[in-house]
Amino acid sequence: MIIAANLKTNLTREKTAKYIKEVEHFLNQHNISQEVFVFPAVSNLMSSTSKVVVGTQNAYPAVNGAFTGEIGYEQLEEFGIKTILIGHSERRHVIGETQESLIAKFDFYKNLGFKIIYCVGEPLNVREMGHKAMMEYISKQYEGIDTAYENLIIAYEPVWAIGSGLTPTLEDIEMVHKDLKIKSAAPLLYGGSVKVSNITEFLTLDNVDGVLVGSAALYAEHFCTMCEHAQNLEKK
Ligand code: PGA
């Protein structure tokens, strides 16, 4: 299974290094064979360890150049970063990235062979319009995206479930994931208020291949426990 931590705009460089070291140590000690990703703030990027794949939360679709405030491939290459998060709800709704700009980013990093975790999800008002309208909204987020890309992972994260403590019902997640699997055979993660106490229920659902965790992953200890839960499930 795929267990990913999105650290967002949290932790310092020193704390991030400690975090990754702790997770690496835990995974080794407990023989955890899950696919584990950590996405630190861009100022805290560092090389992947043997068990923890470090990815970037964002990057501009350019090798380098005049893009003030952004980082490009040159800055990722320094740390051997080959994994990127694209289309996260906060990039779409807080930063204001458009589908068009996400497509440009997707294509650029796809051409470099990056592993791409592409996020989709609906805001609350759309969910309240019913399943059909919601799926139409999410379908638009697939437009222009190569859903057959071999290094693609998709994350379904309802906007209203992110950082809110709210989650869809397990039936709702299964229903959405079933529809999304028809759009793309890529591994499909669930994200939105995943924590130690609920991760197992999500991971046992049909068509859930892993999770993307924000707030609850901020403590290495909690994130490690979640990786352990995933491992225990696979043993059954
Ligand atoms: P959350 O965030 O776990 O805090 O809800 C998830 C995400 O933003 O990927």
CSV table of C-alpha atoms and ligand atoms in Angstrom, one decimal:
chain,number,residue,atom,x,y,z
A,1,MET,CA,0.0,0.0,0.0
A,2,ILE,CA,1.0,3.6,-0.4
A,3,ILE,CA,1.2,5.8,2.7
A,4,ALA,CA,2.1,9.4,2.0
A,5,ALA,CA,2.7,12.3,4.4
A,6,ASN,CA,2.0,15.9,3.2
A,7,LEU,CA,3.8,18.1,5.7
A,8,LYS,CA,2.5,21.3,4.0
A,9,THR,CA,4.0,24.5,5.4
A,10,ASN,CA,5.2,23.0,8.6
A,11,LEU,CA,8.4,22.1,10.3
A,12,THR,CA,11.9,23.5,9.9
A,13,ARG,CA,14.7,22.0,7.9
A,14,GLU,CA,16.2,20.5,11.0
A,15,LYS,CA,12.9,19.1,12.2
A,16,THR,CA,12.1,17.6,8.8
A,17,ALA,CA,15.5,15.9,8.7
A,18,LYS,CA,14.8,14.4,12.1
A,19,TYR,CA,11.3,13.4,11.0
A,20,ILE,CA,12.5,11.5,8.0
A,21,LYS,CA,15.3,9.9,10.0
A,22,GLU,CA,12.8,8.7,12.5
A,23,VAL,CA,10.5,7.3,9.9
A,24,GLU,CA,13.3,5.6,8.1
A,25,HIS,CA,14.5,4.0,11.3
A,26,PHE,CA,11.0,2.8,12.2
A,27,LEU,CA,10.4,1.3,8.8
A,28,ASN,CA,13.6,-0.6,9.0
A,29,GLN,CA,13.2,-1.8,12.5
A,30,HIS,CA,9.7,-3.1,11.8
A,31,ASN,CA,10.4,-4.5,8.4
A,32,ILE,CA,7.7,-2.4,6.8
A,33,SER,CA,7.5,-2.9,3.1
A,34,GLN,CA,4.8,-0.4,2.2
A,35,GLU,CA,5.5,2.4,-0.3
A,36,VAL,CA,6.1,5.4,2.0
A,37,PHE,CA,6.3,9.0,0.7
A,38,VAL,CA,7.0,12.2,2.6
A,39,PHE,CA,6.4,15.7,1.1
A,40,PRO,CA,8.2,18.3,3.1
A,41,ALA,CA,8.0,22.1,2.5
A,42,VAL,CA,10.1,23.0,-0.5
A,43,SER,CA,12.8,24.7,1.7
A,44,ASN,CA,13.3,21.4,3.5
A,45,LEU,CA,13.8,19.1,0.5
A,46,MET,CA,16.4,16.4,0.9
A,47,SER,CA,17.3,13.2,-0.7
A,48,SER,CA,15.2,10.1,-0.2
A,49,THR,CA,16.4,7.5,2.2
A,50,SER,CA,16.3,3.7,1.6
A,51,LYS,CA,12.7,3.4,2.7
A,52,VAL,CA,11.3,6.9,2.5
A,53,VAL,CA,10.7,8.5,-0.8
A,54,VAL,CA,10.9,12.3,-0.5
A,55,GLY,CA,8.8,14.2,-3.0
A,56,THR,CA,8.0,17.9,-3.6
A,57,GLN,CA,4.7,19.5,-2.8
A,58,ASN,CA,5.1,21.8,-5.8
A,59,ALA,CA,7.4,22.9,-8.6
A,60,TYR,CA,7.2,25.2,-11.6
A,61,PRO,CA,7.2,23.5,-15.0
A,62,ALA,CA,10.6,24.7,-16.0
A,63,VAL,CA,14.2,23.6,-15.4
A,64,ASN,CA,15.2,27.0,-14.2
A,65,GLY,CA,14.6,30.6,-15.1
A,66,ALA,CA,12.8,33.8,-14.1
A,67,PHE,CA,9.9,32.5,-12.0
A,68,THR,CA,10.2,34.4,-8.7
A,69,GLY,CA,9.2,32.4,-5.7
A,70,GLU,CA,9.1,29.1,-7.5
A,71,ILE,CA,11.5,26.2,-7.8
A,72,GLY,CA,12.2,24.2,-10.9
A,73,TYR,CA,13.7,20.9,-11.9
A,74,GLU,CA,17.2,22.1,-11.3
A,75,GLN,CA,16.4,22.6,-7.6
A,76,LEU,CA,14.8,19.2,-7.4
A,77,GLU,CA,17.6,17.5,-9.2
A,78,GLU,CA,20.0,18.6,-6.6
A,79,PHE,CA,18.3,16.3,-4.1
A,80,GLY,CA,17.4,13.6,-6.7
A,81,ILE,CA,13.7,14.3,-6.2
A,82,LYS,CA,11.6,12.4,-8.8
A,83,THR,CA,8.2,12.6,-7.1
A,84,ILE,CA,5.7,15.5,-7.2
A,85,LEU,CA,2.3,16.3,-5.8
A,86,ILE,CA,0.1,18.1,-8.4
A,87,GLY,CA,-3.4,19.5,-8.0
A,88,HIS,CA,-3.6,19.4,-4.2
A,89,SER,CA,-6.8,21.2,-3.0
A,90,GLU,CA,-4.8,24.0,-1.3
A,91,ARG,CA,-2.9,24.6,-4.6
A,92,ARG,CA,-6.3,24.7,-6.5
A,93,HIS,CA,-8.4,26.6,-4.0
A,94,VAL,CA,-6.0,28.7,-1.8
A,95,ILE,CA,-3.2,29.4,-4.3
A,96,GLY,CA,-5.6,29.5,-7.2
A,97,GLU,CA,-3.9,27.2,-9.7
A,98,THR,CA,-6.1,26.5,-12.7
A,99,GLN,CA,-6.7,23.2,-14.5
A,100,GLU,CA,-4.7,24.6,-17.4
A,101,SER,CA,-1.6,25.4,-15.2
A,102,LEU,CA,-1.9,21.9,-13.6
A,103,ILE,CA,-1.9,20.3,-17.0
A,104,ALA,CA,1.3,22.2,-18.0
A,105,LYS,CA,2.9,21.1,-14.7
A,106,PHE,CA,1.7,17.5,-15.2
A,107,ASP,CA,3.1,17.3,-18.7
A,108,PHE,CA,6.4,18.8,-17.9
A,109,TYR,CA,7.1,16.5,-15.0
A,110,LYS,CA,5.7,13.5,-16.8
A,111,ASN,CA,8.2,14.1,-19.6
A,112,LEU,CA,10.9,13.9,-17.0
A,113,GLY,CA,9.5,10.6,-15.8
A,114,PHE,CA,8.4,11.9,-12.4
A,115,LYS,CA,6.1,9.9,-10.2
A,116,ILE,CA,3.1,12.1,-9.9
A,117,ILE,CA,0.5,12.1,-7.2
A,118,TYR,CA,-2.4,13.9,-8.8
A,119,CYS,CA,-5.1,15.1,-6.4
A,120,VAL,CA,-8.8,15.5,-7.2
A,121,GLY,CA,-11.8,16.3,-5.0
A,122,GLU,CA,-15.0,18.3,-4.6
A,123,PRO,CA,-15.9,21.2,-2.3
A,124,LEU,CA,-18.8,20.8,0.1
A,125,ASN,CA,-21.4,22.7,-2.0
A,126,VAL,CA,-20.7,20.3,-4.9
A,127,ARG,CA,-21.0,17.3,-2.8
A,128,GLU,CA,-24.4,18.6,-1.6
A,129,MET,CA,-25.5,18.6,-5.2
A,130,GLY,CA,-25.5,14.8,-5.3
A,131,HIS,CA,-23.4,12.0,-6.6
A,132,LYS,CA,-23.9,12.7,-10.3
A,133,ALA,CA,-23.0,16.4,-10.1
A,134,MET,CA,-20.1,15.6,-7.9
A,135,MET,CA,-18.7,13.1,-10.3
A,136,GLU,CA,-19.1,15.6,-13.2
A,137,TYR,CA,-17.1,18.1,-11.1
A,138,ILE,CA,-14.3,15.6,-10.4
A,139,SER,CA,-14.3,14.5,-14.0
A,140,LYS,CA,-13.3,18.0,-15.0
A,141,GLN,CA,-10.2,17.6,-12.9
A,142,TYR,CA,-9.2,14.7,-15.1
A,143,GLU,CA,-9.4,16.7,-18.2
A,144,GLY,CA,-6.1,17.1,-20.0
A,145,ILE,CA,-4.4,14.6,-17.6
A,146,ASP,CA,-2.8,11.5,-19.0
A,147,THR,CA,-4.7,8.9,-16.9
A,148,ALA,CA,-2.7,6.1,-18.4
A,149,TYR,CA,0.7,7.5,-17.4
A,150,GLU,CA,2.7,4.7,-15.8
A,151,ASN,CA,4.1,6.7,-12.9
A,152,LEU,CA,0.7,8.1,-11.9
A,153,ILE,CA,-0.9,7.8,-8.5
A,154,ILE,CA,-4.3,9.6,-8.0
A,155,ALA,CA,-5.4,10.9,-4.6
A,156,TYR,CA,-9.1,11.5,-4.0
A,157,GLU,CA,-9.4,14.2,-1.3
A,158,PRO,CA,-12.8,15.9,-0.7
A,159,VAL,CA,-11.9,19.5,-0.1
A,160,TRP,CA,-14.2,19.7,2.9
A,161,ALA,CA,-12.6,16.7,4.6
A,162,ILE,CA,-9.1,18.2,4.5
A,163,GLY,CA,-7.9,19.3,7.9
A,164,SER,CA,-11.5,19.4,9.2
A,165,GLY,CA,-11.8,16.1,11.1
A,166,LEU,CA,-14.8,15.3,8.8
A,167,THR,CA,-14.7,12.3,6.4
A,168,PRO,CA,-17.2,10.9,4.0
A,169,THR,CA,-18.9,7.7,5.0
A,170,LEU,CA,-17.0,4.5,4.1
A,171,GLU,CA,-19.8,3.7,1.6
A,172,ASP,CA,-19.3,7.1,0.0
A,173,ILE,CA,-15.6,6.6,-0.4
A,174,GLU,CA,-16.1,3.2,-1.9
A,175,MET,CA,-18.7,4.6,-4.3
A,176,VAL,CA,-16.4,7.5,-5.5
A,177,HIS,CA,-13.3,5.2,-5.8
A,178,LYS,CA,-15.3,2.7,-7.8
A,179,ASP,CA,-16.2,5.4,-10.3
A,180,LEU,CA,-12.7,6.9,-10.3
A,181,LYS,CA,-11.0,3.5,-11.0
A,182,ILE,CA,-13.0,3.4,-14.3
A,183,LYS,CA,-11.3,6.7,-15.3
A,184,SER,CA,-7.8,5.5,-14.5
A,185,ALA,CA,-6.3,2.2,-13.3
A,186,ALA,CA,-3.6,4.1,-11.5
A,187,PRO,CA,-3.3,3.4,-7.7
A,188,LEU,CA,-5.9,5.5,-5.9
A,189,LEU,CA,-5.4,7.0,-2.5
A,190,TYR,CA,-7.9,8.5,-0.1
A,191,GLY,CA,-7.1,11.7,1.7
A,192,GLY,CA,-8.9,14.0,4.2
A,193,SER,CA,-8.7,13.7,7.9
A,194,VAL,CA,-7.0,10.3,7.9
A,195,LYS,CA,-5.5,9.5,11.3
A,196,VAL,CA,-4.2,6.7,13.4
A,197,SER,CA,-7.7,5.7,14.6
A,198,ASN,CA,-9.4,5.6,11.2
A,199,ILE,CA,-6.6,4.6,8.7
A,200,THR,CA,-7.4,0.9,8.9
A,201,GLU,CA,-11.0,1.4,8.0
A,202,PHE,CA,-10.0,3.3,4.9
A,203,LEU,CA,-7.3,0.9,3.8
A,204,THR,CA,-9.7,-2.0,3.9
A,205,LEU,CA,-12.1,-0.5,1.4
A,206,ASP,CA,-12.3,-1.7,-2.1
A,207,ASN,CA,-10.3,0.3,-4.6
A,208,VAL,CA,-8.4,2.2,-1.9
A,209,ASP,CA,-4.7,1.6,-2.5
A,210,GLY,CA,-3.3,3.9,0.2
A,211,VAL,CA,-3.7,7.2,1.9
A,212,LEU,CA,-2.4,10.8,1.8
A,213,VAL,CA,-2.2,12.2,5.3
A,214,GLY,CA,-1.8,15.8,6.4
A,215,SER,CA,-2.2,17.0,10.0
A,216,ALA,CA,-2.1,13.6,11.6
A,217,ALA,CA,1.2,12.9,9.9
A,218,LEU,CA,3.0,15.9,11.4
A,219,TYR,CA,4.3,13.8,14.3
A,220,ALA,CA,6.7,11.1,13.0
A,221,GLU,CA,5.4,8.8,15.7
A,222,HIS,CA,1.8,8.9,14.4
A,223,PHE,CA,2.9,8.6,10.8
A,224,CYS,CA,5.0,5.5,11.8
A,225,THR,CA,2.0,3.9,13.5
A,226,MET,CA,-0.1,4.5,10.4
A,227,CYS,CA,2.6,2.7,8.3
A,228,GLU,CA,2.5,-0.1,10.8
A,229,HIS,CA,-1.3,-0.4,10.5
A,230,ALA,CA,-0.9,-0.7,6.8
A,231,GLN,CA,1.7,-3.4,7.1
A,232,ASN,CA,-0.5,-5.3,9.6
A,233,LEU,CA,-3.3,-5.3,7.1
A,234,GLU,CA,-1.2,-6.8,4.4
A,235,LYS,CA,-0.1,-9.6,6.6
A,236,LYS,CA,-3.7,-10.8,7.0
B,1,PGA,P1,-5.5,16.3,6.4
B,1,PGA,O1,-4.8,16.7,5.0
B,1,PGA,O2,-5.0,14.9,6.6
B,1,PGA,O3,-5.0,17.2,7.4
B,1,PGA,O4,-6.9,16.3,6.2
B,1,PGA,C1,-4.8,15.9,3.9
B,1,PGA,C2,-4.1,16.5,2.7
B,1,PGA,O5,-4.2,17.8,2.6
B,1,PGA,O6,-3.5,15.9,1.9
